[in-house]
Short mmCIF file of C-alpha atoms in Angstrom, two decimals:
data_model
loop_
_atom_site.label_atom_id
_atom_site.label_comp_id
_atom_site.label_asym_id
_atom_site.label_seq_id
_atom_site.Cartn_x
_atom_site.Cartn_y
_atom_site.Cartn_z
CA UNK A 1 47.50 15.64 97.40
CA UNK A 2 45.00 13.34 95.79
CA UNK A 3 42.79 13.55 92.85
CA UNK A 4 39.55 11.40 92.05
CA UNK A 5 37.83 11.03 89.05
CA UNK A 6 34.05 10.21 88.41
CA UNK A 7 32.97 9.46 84.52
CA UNK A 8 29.76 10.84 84.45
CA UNK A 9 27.21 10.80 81.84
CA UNK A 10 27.42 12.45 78.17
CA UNK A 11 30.97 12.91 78.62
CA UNK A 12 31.39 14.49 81.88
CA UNK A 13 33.53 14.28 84.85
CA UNK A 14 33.95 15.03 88.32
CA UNK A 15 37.25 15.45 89.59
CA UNK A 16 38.02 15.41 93.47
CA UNK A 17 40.83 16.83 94.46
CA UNK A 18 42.22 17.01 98.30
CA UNK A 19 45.18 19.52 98.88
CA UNK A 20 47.32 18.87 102.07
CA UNK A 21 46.19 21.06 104.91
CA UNK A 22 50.19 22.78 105.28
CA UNK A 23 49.56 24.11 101.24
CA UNK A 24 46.19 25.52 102.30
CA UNK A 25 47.62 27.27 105.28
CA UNK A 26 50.49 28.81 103.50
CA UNK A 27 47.53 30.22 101.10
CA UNK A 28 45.63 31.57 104.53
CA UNK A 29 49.33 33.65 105.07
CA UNK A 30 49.88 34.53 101.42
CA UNK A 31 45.56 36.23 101.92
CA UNK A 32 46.87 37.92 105.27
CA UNK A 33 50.20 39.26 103.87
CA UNK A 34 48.28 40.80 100.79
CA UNK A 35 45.79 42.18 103.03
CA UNK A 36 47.85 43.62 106.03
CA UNK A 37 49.40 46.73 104.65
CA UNK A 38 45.55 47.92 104.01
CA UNK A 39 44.70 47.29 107.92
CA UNK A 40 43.64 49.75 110.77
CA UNK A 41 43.86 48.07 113.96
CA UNK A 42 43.70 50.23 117.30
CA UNK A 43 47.19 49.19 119.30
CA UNK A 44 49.13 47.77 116.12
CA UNK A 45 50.72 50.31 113.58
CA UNK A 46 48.71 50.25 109.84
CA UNK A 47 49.86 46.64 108.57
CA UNK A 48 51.61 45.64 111.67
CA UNK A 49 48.77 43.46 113.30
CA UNK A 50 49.73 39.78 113.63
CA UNK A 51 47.97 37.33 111.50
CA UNK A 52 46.54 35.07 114.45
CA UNK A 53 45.36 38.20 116.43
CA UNK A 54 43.12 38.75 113.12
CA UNK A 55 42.21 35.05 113.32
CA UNK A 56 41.07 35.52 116.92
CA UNK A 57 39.31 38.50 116.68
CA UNK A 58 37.31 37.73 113.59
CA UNK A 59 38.42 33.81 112.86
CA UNK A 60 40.46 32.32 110.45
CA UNK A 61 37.32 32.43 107.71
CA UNK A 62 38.55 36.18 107.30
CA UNK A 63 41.31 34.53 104.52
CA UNK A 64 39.41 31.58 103.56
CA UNK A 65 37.96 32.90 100.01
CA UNK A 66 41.44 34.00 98.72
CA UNK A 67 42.96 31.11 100.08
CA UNK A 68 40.80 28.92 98.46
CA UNK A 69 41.05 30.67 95.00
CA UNK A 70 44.64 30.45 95.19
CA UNK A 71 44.85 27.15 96.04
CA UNK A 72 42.21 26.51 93.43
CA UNK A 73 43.78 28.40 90.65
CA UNK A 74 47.38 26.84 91.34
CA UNK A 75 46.27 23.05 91.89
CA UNK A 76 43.71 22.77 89.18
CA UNK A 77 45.70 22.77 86.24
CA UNK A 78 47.97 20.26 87.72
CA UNK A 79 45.41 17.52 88.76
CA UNK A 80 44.08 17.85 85.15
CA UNK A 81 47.16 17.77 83.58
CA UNK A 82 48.10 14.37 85.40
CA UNK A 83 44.91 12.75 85.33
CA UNK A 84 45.63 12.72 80.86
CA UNK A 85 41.66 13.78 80.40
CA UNK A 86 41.56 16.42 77.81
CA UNK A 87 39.24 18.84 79.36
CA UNK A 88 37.16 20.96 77.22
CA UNK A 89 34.91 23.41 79.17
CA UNK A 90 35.77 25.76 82.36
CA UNK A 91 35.58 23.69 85.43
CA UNK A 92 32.33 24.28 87.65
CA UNK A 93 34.18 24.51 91.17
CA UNK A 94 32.42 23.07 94.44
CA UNK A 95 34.33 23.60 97.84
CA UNK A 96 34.08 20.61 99.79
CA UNK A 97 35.76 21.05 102.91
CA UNK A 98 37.33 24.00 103.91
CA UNK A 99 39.00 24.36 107.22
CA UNK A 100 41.98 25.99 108.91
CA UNK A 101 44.41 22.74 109.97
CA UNK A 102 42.60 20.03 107.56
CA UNK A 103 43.44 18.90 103.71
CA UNK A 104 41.04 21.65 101.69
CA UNK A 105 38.58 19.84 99.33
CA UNK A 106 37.06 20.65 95.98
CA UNK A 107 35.60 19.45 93.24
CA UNK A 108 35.52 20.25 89.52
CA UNK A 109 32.71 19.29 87.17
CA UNK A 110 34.09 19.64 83.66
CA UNK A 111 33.41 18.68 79.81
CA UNK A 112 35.25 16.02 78.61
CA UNK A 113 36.37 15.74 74.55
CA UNK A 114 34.00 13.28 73.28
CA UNK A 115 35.02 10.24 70.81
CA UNK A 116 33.36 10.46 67.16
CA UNK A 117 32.39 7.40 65.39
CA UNK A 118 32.62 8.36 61.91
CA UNK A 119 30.19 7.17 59.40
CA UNK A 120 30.25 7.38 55.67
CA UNK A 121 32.38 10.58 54.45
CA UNK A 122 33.14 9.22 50.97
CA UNK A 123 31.01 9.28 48.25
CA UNK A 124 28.38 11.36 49.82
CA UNK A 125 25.55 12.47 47.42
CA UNK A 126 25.54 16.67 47.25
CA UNK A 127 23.10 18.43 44.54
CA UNK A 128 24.91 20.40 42.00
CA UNK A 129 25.32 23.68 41.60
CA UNK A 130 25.48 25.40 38.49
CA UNK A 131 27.45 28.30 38.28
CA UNK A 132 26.87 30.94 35.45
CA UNK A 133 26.75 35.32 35.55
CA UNK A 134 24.23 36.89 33.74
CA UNK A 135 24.34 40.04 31.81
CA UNK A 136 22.08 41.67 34.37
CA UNK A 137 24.47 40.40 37.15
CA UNK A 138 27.35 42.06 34.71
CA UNK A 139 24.68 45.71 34.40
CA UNK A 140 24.26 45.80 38.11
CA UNK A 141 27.55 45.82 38.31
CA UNK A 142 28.36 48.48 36.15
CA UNK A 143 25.43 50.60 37.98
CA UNK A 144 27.63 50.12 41.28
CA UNK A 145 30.36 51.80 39.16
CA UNK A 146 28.82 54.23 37.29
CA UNK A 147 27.04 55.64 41.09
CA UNK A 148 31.13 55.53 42.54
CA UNK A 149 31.68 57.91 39.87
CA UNK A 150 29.00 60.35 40.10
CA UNK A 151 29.33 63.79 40.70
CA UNK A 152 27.05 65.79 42.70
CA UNK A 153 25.82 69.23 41.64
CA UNK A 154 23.57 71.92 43.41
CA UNK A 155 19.82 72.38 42.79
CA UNK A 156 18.16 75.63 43.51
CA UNK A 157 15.01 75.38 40.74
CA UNK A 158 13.27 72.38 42.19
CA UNK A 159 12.18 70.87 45.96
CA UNK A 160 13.25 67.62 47.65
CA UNK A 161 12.50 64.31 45.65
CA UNK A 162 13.91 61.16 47.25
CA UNK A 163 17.38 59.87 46.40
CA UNK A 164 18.74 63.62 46.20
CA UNK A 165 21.38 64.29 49.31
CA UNK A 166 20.45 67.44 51.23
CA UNK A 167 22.62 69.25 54.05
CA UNK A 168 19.83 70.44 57.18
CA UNK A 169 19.99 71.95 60.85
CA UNK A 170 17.84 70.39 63.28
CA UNK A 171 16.98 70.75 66.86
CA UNK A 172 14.91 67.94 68.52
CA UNK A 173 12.08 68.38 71.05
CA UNK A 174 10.23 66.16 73.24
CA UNK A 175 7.12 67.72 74.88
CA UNK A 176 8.96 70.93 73.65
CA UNK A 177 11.78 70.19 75.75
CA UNK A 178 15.22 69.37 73.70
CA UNK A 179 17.15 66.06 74.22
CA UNK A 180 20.50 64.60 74.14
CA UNK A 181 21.71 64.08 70.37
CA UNK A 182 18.61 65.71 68.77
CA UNK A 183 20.67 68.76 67.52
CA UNK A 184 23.00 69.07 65.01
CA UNK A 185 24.13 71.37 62.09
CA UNK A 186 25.32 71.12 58.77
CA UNK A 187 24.00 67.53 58.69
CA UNK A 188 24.39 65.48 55.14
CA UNK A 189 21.90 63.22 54.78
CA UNK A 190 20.38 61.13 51.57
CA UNK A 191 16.97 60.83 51.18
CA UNK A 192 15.65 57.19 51.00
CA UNK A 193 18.49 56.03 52.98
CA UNK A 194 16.49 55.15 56.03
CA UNK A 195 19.79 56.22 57.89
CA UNK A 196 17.35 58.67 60.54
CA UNK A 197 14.73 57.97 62.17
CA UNK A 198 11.00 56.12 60.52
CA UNK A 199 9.26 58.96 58.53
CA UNK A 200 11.95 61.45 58.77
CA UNK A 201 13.75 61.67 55.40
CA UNK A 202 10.38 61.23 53.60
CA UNK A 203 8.78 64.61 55.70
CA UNK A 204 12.12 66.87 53.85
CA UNK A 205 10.46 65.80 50.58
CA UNK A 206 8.82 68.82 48.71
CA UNK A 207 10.89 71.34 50.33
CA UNK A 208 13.00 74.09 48.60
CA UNK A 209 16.41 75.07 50.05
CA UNK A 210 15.94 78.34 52.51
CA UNK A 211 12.71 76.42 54.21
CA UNK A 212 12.62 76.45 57.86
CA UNK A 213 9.73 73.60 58.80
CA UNK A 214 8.64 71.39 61.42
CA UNK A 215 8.33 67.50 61.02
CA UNK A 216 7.27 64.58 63.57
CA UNK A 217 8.37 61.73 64.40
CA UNK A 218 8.18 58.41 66.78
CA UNK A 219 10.41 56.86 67.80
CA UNK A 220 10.57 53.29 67.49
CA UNK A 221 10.07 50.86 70.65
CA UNK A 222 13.48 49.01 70.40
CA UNK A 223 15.45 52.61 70.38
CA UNK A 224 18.94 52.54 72.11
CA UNK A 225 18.15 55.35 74.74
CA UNK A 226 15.22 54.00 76.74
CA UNK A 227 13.65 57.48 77.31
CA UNK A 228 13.18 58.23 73.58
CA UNK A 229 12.04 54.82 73.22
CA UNK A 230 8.32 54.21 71.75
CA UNK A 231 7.78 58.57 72.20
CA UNK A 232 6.62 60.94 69.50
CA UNK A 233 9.21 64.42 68.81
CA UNK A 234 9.17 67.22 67.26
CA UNK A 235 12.27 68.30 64.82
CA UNK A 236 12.32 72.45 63.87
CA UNK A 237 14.21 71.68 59.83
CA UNK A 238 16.32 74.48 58.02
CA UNK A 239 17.03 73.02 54.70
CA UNK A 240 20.71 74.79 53.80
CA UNK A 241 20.77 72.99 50.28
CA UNK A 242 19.70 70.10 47.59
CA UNK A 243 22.74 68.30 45.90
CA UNK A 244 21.47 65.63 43.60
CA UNK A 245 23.60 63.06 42.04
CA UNK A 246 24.66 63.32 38.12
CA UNK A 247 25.53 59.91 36.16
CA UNK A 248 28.03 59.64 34.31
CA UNK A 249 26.76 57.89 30.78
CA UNK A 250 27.98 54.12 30.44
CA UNK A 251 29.95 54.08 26.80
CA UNK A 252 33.74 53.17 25.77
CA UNK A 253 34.79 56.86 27.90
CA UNK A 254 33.13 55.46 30.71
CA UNK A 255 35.17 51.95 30.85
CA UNK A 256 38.83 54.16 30.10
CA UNK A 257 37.65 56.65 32.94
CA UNK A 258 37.21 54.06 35.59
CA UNK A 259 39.39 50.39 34.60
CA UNK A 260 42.41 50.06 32.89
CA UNK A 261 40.17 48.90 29.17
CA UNK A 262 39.69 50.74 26.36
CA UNK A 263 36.54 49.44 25.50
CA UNK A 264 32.88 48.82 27.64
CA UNK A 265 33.06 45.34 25.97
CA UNK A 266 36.34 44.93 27.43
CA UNK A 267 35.22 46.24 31.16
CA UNK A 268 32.11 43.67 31.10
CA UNK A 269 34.14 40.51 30.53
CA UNK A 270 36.43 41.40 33.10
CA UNK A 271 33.37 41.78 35.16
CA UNK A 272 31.85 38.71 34.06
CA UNK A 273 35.37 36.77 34.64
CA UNK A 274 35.37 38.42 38.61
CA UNK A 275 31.87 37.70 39.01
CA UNK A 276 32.24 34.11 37.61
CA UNK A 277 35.60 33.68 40.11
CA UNK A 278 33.50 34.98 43.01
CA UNK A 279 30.36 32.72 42.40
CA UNK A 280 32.53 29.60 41.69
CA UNK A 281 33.98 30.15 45.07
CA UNK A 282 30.85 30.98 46.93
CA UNK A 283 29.39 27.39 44.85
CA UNK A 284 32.63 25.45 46.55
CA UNK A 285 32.20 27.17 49.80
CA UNK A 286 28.36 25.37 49.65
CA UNK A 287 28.99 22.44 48.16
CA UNK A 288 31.66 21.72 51.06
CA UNK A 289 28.68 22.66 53.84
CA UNK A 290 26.16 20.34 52.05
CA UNK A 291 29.08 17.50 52.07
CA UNK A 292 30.41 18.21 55.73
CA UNK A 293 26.71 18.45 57.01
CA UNK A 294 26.25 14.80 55.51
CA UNK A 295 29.53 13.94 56.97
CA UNK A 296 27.93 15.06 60.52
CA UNK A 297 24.82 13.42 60.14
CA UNK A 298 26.23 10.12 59.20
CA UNK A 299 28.70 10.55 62.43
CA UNK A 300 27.52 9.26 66.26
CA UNK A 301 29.07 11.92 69.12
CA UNK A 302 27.92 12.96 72.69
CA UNK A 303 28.60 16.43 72.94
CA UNK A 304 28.66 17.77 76.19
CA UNK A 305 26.26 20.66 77.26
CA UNK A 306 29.12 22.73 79.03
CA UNK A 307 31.73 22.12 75.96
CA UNK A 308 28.95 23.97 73.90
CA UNK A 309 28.63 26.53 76.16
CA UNK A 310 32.46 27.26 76.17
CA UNK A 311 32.19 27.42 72.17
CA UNK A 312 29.54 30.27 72.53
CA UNK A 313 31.82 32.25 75.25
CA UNK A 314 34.18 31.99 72.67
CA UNK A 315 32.54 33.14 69.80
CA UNK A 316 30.80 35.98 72.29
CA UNK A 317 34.99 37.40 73.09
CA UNK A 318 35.71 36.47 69.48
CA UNK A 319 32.79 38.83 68.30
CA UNK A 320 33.88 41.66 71.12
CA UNK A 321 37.50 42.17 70.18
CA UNK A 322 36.45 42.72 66.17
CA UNK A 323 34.42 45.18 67.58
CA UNK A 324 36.80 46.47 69.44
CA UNK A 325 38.65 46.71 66.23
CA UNK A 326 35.98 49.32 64.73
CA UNK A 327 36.29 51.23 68.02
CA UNK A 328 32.59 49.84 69.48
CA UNK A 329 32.53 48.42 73.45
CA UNK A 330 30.21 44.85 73.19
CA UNK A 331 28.01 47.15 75.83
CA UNK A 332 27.80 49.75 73.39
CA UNK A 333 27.12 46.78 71.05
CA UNK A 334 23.92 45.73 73.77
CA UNK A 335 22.87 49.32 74.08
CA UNK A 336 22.54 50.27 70.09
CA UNK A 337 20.91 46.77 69.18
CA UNK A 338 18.65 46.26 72.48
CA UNK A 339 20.56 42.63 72.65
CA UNK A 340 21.64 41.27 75.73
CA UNK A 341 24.58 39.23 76.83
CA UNK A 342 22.46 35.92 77.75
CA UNK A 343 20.33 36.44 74.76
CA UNK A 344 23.07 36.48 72.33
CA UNK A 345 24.70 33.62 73.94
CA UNK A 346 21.57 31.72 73.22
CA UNK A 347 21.73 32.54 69.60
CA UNK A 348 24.98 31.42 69.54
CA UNK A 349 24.51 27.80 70.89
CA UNK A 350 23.65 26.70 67.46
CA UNK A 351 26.54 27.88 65.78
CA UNK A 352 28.81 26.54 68.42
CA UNK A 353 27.21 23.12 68.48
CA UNK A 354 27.79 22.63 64.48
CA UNK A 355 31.28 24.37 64.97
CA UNK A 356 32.73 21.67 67.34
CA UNK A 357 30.83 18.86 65.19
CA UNK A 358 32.54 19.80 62.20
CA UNK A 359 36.26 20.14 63.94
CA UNK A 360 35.44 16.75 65.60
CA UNK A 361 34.81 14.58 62.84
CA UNK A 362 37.41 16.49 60.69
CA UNK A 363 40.08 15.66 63.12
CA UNK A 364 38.62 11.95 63.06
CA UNK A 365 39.06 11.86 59.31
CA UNK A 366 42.72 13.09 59.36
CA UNK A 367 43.66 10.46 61.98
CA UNK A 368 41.58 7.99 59.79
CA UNK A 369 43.35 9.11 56.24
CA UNK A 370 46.51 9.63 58.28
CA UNK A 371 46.73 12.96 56.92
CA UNK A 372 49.77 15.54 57.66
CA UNK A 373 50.87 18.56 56.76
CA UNK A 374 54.18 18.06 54.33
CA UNK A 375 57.16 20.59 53.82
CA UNK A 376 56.03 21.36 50.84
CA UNK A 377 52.35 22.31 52.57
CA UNK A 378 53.82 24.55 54.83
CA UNK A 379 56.03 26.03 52.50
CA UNK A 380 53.04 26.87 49.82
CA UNK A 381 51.51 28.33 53.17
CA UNK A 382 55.00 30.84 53.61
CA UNK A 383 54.54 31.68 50.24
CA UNK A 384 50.65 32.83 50.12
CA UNK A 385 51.60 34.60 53.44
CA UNK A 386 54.36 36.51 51.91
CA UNK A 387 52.40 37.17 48.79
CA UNK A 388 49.35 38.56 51.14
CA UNK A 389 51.76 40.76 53.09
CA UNK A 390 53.92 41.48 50.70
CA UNK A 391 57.27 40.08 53.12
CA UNK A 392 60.18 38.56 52.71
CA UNK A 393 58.95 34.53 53.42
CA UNK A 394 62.27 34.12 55.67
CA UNK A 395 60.86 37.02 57.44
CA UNK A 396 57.51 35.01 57.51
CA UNK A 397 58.39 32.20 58.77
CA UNK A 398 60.03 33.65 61.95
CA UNK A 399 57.05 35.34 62.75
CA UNK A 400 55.00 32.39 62.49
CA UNK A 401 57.46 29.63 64.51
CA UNK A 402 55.46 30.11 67.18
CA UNK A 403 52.32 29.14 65.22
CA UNK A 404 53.89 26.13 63.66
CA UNK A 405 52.22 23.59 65.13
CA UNK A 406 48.46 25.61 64.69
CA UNK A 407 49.03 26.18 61.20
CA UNK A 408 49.60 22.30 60.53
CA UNK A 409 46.76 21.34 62.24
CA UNK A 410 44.59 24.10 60.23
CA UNK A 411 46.76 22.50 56.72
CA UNK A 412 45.44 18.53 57.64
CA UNK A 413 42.23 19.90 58.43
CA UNK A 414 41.31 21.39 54.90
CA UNK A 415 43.33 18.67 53.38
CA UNK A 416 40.66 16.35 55.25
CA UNK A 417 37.83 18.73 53.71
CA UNK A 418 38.77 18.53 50.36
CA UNK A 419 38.94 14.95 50.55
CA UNK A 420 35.67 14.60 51.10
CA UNK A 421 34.61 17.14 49.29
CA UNK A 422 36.55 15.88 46.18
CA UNK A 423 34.72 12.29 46.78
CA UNK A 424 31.61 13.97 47.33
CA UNK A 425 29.18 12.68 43.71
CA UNK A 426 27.53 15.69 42.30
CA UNK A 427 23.77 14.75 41.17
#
């Protein structure tokens, strides 16, 4: 066993490693011994045929591929651990030499972790934000409450006017043919919502409940099942009925209906003191963006192409398994949006680039500062945990053992941004 390394430029590396020929062998007979049992040879009984009758009858090459992939996948993370490079992309394998009776050969091409030179991060210059809630702000938000608490309520004297929410049966045809999805009954739908198809909700408009009525449609170019896509259909409308929405008026009954005040004037400053919390937040949030995309300017690092590509990967699974959460396949995902794998991955490269900038210098600043995560830190972190979950923190803290060392980092890390945040000057 032997292991080279090349430094190559913007922090990458090639790493040769030679196996001994005996390991690669004993990978040839762990390929054959998976493979036997499945084997029909005339003259031997089903996985009876000797290995080196396979390997003269079709050649050794036969278990080359799984040899090589399990000599590949057990040697690999042994070369890089001794060789003390922290490795920060998937390797980019290259076979070498690959031969029954000599030492099997590869290479791996991989990212390396590149070193930050920090620049200024203190004092940085960040424009100010001012932070104030109108009363508008404060009315909106009492509109959002005041349409929770509607109640609908049947019309029969009057047609269709948009914003009313009407219940239809409709049957979709395409050259009069019908088509997957394009029937359905006792569908709700409000009008204005843009929820169906361009054209479609405005077309129910004017109608009085009992009307039976064609409308058309197109279909727009980007639609999720190609042979809909871009086409024009017909859809045969029964309207069953009209519900329209009824306000409830905004006064002192309103505010004792819906919050825990006895008064409207009440209700609005508690609004006004949640809307003030939220903005002053979202201001923080920006002001620490402005200061850490300063703090990256002001920094020299070579990131490697292939580390960024890793970070989009990431983000890419990351994004799948939330919406896996909601029940949604990532190729449903493709199918609905008209996005592709590759295409999203692309989109992503930004993101990933200023991602690994802003955990690189941030972990340059804590070693700089010297900053670590105290009892006391992790204890406050128990706490908010317990508080959020509403658990015993004993019972917290046993859960999250194995996280230990993953929540300090994450603690030293925001300690790092709210130092420079904190020494950030407002003008």
């Amino acid at each position: 066993m032997s292991l080279q390394v090349e430094k190559l430029e913007h922090n990458m590396a090639k790493l040769t490693i030679e196996v001994d020929a005996d390991k690669f062998v004993a990978a040839m007979k762990t390929a054959y011994n998976k493979e036997k049992g499945k084997m029909n040879i005339p003259g031997f009984r089903k996985g009876k045929v000797p290995m080196a009758y396979l390997e003269k009858m079709y050649g050794p090459e036969m278990f080359y591929e799984d040899a090589a992939n399990t000599v590949i996948n057990n040697e690999y993370p042994v070369e890089v651990m001794a060789s003390g490079l922290e490795v920060v992309s998937q390797p980019e394998i290259d076979v070498v030499q690959i031969e029954k009776g000599k030492n099997f050969i590869f290479t791996a091409t991989v990212a390396l972790k590149p070193e930050v030179t920090l620049g200024q991060y203190k004092g940085l210059e960040v424009e100010k934000i001012n932070v104030e809630v109108t009363d508008e702000e404060v009315a909106a938000e009492l509109v959002k409450e005041q349409e929770k608490n509607a109640r609908e309520i049947n019309i029969e004297d009057r047609a269709v006017v948009d914003g009313d929410i009407v219940n239809i049966d409709y049957a979709g045809t395409q050259d009069g043919v019908a088509f997957d999805g394009g029937t359905a009954e006792g569908q709700t739908l409000v009008i204005g919502s843009h929820s169906f198809i361009e054209g479609f909700e405005e077309q129910i408009i004017g109608h009085n409940v009992g009307d039976e009525f064609d409308i058309n449609v197109t279909f727009p170019e980007q639609y999720h099942a190609p042979e809909l896509a871009g086409k024009p259909a017909v859809f045969a409308i029964k309207l069953n009925a009209i519900k329209a929405k009824e306000l409830p008026v905004i006064d002192d009954d309103f505010a004792q209906d819906v919050s825990e005040f006895d008064t409207l004037d009440e209700m609005k400053a508690d609004i006004k003191a949640k809307l003030l919390e939220k903005a002053e937040k979202a201001a923080q949030t920006d002001k620490e963006n402005a200061v850490m995309d300063k703090v990256i300017e002001n920094a020299e690092m070579d990131i490697p192409q292939a580390m960024i590509d890793s970070e989009a990967e990431y983000m890419l699974n990351d994004y799948a398994q939330r919406l896996q959460y909601q029940g949604l396949s990532l190729e449903q995902y493709f199918q609905f949006t008209g996005m592709t794998q590759e295409k999203m991955i692309e989109e992503l490269l930004p993101q990933a680039k200023k991602a690994i900038q802003t955990r690189l210098v941030l972990e340059e600043i804590v070693k700089a500062e010297n900053l670590e995560a105290t009892e006391e830190d992790l204890e406050a972190e128990f706490v908010k945990f317990a508080e959020m979950y509403q658990m015993e923190v004993e019972k917290v803290k046993s859960i999250m053992a194995p996280q230990m060392a993953s929540m300090k980092n994450d603690i030293t890390v925001q300690k790092a941004i709210t130092l420079v945040t904190e020494e950030a000057k407002e003008i």
